PDB file of C-alpha atoms and ligand atoms in Angstrom:
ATOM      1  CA  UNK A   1      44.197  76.026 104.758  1.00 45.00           C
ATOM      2  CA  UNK A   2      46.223  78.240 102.756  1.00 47.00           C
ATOM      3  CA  UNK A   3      49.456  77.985 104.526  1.00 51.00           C
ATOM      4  CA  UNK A   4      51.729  75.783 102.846  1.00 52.00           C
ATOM      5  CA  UNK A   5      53.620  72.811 104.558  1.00 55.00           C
ATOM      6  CA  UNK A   6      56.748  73.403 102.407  1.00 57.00           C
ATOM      7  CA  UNK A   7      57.424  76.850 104.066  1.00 51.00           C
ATOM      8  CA  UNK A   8      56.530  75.676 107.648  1.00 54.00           C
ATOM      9  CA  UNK A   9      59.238  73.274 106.725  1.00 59.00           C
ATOM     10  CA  UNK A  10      61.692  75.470 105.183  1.00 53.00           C
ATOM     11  CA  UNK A  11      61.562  78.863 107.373  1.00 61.00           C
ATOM     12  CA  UNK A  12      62.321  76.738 110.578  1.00 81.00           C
ATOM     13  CA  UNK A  13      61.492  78.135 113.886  1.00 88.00           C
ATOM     14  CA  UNK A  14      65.164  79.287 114.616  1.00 90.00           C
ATOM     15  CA  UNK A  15      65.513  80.666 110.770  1.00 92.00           C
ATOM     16  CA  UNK A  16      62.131  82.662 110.921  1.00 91.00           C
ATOM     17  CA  UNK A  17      62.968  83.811 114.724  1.00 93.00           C
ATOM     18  CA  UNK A  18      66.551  85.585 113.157  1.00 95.00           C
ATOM     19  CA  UNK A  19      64.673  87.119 110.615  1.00 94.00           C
ATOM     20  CA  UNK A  20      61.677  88.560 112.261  1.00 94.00           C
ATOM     21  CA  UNK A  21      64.696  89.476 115.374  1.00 96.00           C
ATOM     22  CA  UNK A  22      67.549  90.167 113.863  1.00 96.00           C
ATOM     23  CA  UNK A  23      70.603  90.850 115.725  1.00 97.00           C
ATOM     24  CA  UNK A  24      73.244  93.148 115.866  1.00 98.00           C
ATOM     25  CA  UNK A  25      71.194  95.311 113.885  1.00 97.00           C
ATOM     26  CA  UNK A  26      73.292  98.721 114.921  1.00 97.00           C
ATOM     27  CA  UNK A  27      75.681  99.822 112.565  1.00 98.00           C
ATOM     28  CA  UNK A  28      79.862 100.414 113.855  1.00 98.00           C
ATOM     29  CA  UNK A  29      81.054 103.200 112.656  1.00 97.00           C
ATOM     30  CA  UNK A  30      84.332 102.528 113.272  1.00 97.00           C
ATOM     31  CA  UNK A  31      85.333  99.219 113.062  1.00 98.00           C
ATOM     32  CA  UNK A  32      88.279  97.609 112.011  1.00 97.00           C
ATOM     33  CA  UNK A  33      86.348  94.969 109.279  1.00 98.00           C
ATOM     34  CA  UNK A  34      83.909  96.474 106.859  1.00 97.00           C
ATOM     35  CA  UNK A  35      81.830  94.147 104.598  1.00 97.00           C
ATOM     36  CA  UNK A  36      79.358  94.626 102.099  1.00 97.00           C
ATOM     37  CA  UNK A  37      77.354  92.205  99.190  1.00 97.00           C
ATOM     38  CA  UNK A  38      74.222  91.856  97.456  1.00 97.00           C
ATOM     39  CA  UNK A  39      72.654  88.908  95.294  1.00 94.00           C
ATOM     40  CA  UNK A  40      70.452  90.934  92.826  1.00 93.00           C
ATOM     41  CA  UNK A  41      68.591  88.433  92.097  1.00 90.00           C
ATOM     42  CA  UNK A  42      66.758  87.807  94.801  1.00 90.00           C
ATOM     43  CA  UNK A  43      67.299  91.554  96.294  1.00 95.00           C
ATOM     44  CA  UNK A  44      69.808  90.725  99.132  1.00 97.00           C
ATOM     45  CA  UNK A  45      71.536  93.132 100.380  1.00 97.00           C
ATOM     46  CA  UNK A  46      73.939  92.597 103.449  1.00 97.00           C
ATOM     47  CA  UNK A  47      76.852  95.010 105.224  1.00 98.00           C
ATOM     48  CA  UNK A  48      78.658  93.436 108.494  1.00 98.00           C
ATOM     49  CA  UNK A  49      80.871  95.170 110.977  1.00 98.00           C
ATOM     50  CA  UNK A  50      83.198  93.963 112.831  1.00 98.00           C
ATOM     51  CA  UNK A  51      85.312  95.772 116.047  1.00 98.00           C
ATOM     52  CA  UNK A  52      88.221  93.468 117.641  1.00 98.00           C
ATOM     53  CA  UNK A  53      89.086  93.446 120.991  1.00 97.00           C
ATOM     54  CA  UNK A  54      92.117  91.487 121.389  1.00 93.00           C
ATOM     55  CA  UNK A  55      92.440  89.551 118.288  1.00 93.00           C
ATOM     56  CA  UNK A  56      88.838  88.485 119.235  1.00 97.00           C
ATOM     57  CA  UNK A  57      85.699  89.611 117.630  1.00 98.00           C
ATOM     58  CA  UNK A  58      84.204  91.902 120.517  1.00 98.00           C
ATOM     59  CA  UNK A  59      81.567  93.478 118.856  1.00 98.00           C
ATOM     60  CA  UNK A  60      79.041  92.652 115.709  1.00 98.00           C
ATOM     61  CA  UNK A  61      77.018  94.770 113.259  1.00 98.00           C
ATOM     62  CA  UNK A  62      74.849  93.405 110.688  1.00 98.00           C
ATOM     63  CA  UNK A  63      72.301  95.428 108.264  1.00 98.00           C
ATOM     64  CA  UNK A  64      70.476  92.623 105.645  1.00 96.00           C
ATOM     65  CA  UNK A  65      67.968  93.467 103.108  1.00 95.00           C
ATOM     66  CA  UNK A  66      66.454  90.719 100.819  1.00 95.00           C
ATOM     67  CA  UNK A  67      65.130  87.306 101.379  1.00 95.00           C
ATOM     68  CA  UNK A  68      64.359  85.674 104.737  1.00 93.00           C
ATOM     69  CA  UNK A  69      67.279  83.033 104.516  1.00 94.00           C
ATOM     70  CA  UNK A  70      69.781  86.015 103.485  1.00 96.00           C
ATOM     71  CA  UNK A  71      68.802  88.338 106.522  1.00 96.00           C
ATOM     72  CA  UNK A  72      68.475  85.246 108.472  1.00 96.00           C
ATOM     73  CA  UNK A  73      71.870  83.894 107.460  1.00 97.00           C
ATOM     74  CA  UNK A  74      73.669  87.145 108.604  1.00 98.00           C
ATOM     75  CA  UNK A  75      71.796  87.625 111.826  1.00 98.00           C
ATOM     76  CA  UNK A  76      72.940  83.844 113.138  1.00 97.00           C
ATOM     77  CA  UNK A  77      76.444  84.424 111.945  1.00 98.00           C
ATOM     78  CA  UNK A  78      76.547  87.784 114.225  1.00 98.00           C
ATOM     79  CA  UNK A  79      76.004  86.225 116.874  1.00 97.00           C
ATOM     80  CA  UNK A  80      77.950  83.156 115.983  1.00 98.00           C
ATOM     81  CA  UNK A  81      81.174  85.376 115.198  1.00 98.00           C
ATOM     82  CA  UNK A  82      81.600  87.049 118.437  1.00 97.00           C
ATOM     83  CA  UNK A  83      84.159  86.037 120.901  1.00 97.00           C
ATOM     84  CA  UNK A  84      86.090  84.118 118.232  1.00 98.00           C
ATOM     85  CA  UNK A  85      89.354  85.003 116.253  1.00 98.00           C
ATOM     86  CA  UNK A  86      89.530  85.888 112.690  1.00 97.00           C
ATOM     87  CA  UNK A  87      91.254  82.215 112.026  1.00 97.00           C
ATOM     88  CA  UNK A  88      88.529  80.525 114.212  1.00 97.00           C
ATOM     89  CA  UNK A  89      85.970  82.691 112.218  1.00 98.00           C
ATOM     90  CA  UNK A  90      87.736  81.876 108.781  1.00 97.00           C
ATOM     91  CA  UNK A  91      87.597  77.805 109.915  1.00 97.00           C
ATOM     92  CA  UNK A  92      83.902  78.120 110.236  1.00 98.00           C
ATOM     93  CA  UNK A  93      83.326  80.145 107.491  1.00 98.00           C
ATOM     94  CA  UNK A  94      84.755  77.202 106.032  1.00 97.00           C
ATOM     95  CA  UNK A  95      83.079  74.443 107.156  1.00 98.00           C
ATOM     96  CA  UNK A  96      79.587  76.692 106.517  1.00 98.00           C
ATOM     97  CA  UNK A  97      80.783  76.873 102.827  1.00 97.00           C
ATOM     98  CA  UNK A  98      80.817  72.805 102.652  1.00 97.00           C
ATOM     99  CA  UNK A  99      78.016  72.353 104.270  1.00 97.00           C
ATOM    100  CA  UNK A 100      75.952  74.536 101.780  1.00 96.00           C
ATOM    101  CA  UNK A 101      77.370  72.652  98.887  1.00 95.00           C
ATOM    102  CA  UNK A 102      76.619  69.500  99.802  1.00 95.00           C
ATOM    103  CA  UNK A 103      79.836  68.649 101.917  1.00 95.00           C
ATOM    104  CA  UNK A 104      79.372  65.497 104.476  1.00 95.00           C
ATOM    105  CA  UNK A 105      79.695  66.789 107.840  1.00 95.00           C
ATOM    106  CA  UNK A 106      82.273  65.180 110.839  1.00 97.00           C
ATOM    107  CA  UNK A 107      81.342  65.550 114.443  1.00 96.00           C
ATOM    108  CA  UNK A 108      83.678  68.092 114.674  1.00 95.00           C
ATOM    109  CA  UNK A 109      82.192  69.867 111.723  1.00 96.00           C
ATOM    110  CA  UNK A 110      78.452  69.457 113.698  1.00 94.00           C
ATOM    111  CA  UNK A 111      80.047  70.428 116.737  1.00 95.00           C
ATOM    112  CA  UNK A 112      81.845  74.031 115.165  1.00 94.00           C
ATOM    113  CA  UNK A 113      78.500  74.385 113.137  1.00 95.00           C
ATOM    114  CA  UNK A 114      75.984  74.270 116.435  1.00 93.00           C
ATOM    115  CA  UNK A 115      72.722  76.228 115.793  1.00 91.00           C
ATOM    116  CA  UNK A 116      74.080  77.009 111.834  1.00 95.00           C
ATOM    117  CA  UNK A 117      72.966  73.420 110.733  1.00 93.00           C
ATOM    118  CA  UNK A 118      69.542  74.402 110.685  1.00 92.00           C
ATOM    119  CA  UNK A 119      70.818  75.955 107.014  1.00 94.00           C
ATOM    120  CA  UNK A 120      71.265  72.179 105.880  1.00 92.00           C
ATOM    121  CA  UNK A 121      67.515  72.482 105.197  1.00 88.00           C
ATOM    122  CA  UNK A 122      67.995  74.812 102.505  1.00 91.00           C
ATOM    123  CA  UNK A 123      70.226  72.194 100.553  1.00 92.00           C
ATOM    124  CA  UNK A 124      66.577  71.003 100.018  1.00 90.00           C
ATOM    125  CA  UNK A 125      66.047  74.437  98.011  1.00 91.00           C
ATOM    126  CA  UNK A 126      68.932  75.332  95.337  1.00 93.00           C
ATOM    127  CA  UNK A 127      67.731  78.457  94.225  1.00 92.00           C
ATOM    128  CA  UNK A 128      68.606  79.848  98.017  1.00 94.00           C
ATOM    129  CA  UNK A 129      72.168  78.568  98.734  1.00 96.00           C
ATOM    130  CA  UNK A 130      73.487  81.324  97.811  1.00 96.00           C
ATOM    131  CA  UNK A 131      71.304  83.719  99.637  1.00 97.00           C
ATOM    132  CA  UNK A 132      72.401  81.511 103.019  1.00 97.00           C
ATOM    133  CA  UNK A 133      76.270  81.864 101.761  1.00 98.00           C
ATOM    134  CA  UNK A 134      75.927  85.716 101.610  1.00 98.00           C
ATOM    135  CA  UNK A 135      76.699  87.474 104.937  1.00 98.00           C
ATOM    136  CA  UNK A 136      79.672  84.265 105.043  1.00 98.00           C
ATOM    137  CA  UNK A 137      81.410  84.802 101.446  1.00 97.00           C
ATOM    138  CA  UNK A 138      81.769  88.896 102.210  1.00 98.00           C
ATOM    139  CA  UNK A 139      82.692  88.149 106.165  1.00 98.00           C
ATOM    140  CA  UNK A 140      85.570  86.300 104.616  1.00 97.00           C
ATOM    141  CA  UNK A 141      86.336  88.849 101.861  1.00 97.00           C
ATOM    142  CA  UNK A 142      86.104  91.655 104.648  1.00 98.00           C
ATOM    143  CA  UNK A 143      88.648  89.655 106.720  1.00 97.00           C
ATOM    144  CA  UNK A 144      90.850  89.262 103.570  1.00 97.00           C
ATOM    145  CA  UNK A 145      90.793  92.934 102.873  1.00 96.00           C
ATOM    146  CA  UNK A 146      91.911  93.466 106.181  1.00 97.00           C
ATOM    147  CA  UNK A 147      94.603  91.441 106.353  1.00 94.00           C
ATOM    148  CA  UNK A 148      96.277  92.824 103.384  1.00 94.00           C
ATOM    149  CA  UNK A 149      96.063  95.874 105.300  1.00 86.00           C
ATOM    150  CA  UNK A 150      97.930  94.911 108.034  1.00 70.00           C
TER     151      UNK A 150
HETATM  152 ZN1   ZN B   1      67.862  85.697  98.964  1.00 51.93          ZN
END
């Protein structure tokens, strides 16, 4: 067997499922929250939409080049995004952020995190925090930017 055991363990089902499927591939032409970042050093390159509905995130688009944790990363937080404020958004941003540097998590910090935790795998694998923090550090520099518009 060539296959390695240390992938299996690192590309976890739900990881390697977002990255073979990503979601919310389509791009938004005209949404109200543009985002955009790359990691060169791995190749990553990510761009995120976002369209409000009533202070809620209604709709989600996400184009990710790069690494399977990066496009990975960005395709779970689409879907994790939607439905939820910019504040609620910026709170799990947040707790996503501690997580990936090593922060002990509270139930309620599990609980807000639900499917994301699978990312506390990659602690195991330095070299690709920051390709999981991507899609989260520009979401919340996007959401910035817009706010200072407003
Ligand atoms: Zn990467």
């Amino acid at each position: 067997m060539v296959r390695s055991d240390k992938l299996d363990d690192l590309y976890q089902e739900l990881i390697l499922d977002h990255y073979k499927n990503p979601r919310n591939r389509h791009y938004i032409e005209e949404a109200d929250i543009k985002a955009e970042a790359d990691n060169p050093f791995c190749g990553d390159e990510i761009a995120l939409q976002l369209k409000l509905a009533n202070s809620h995130v209604g709709e989600v688009g996400y184009q990710g080049k790069g690494c399977s944790i990066c496009r990975a990363s960005g395709s779970m937080l689409s879907e994790a995004v939607v439905g939820r404020t910019l504040e609620e958004i910026e709170e799990l941003a947040a707790t996503f952020k501690g997580m990936m540097r090593g922060r002990e998590l509270s139930k309620i910090d599990t609980e807000t995190l639900g499917e994301l935790k699978v990312f506390l795998d990659i602690l195991k694998y330095p070299i690709r925090i920051k390709c999981a923090l991507l899609a989260w550090v520009a979401l919340e520099e996007g959401i910035q930017k817009f706010r200072s518009r407003a």
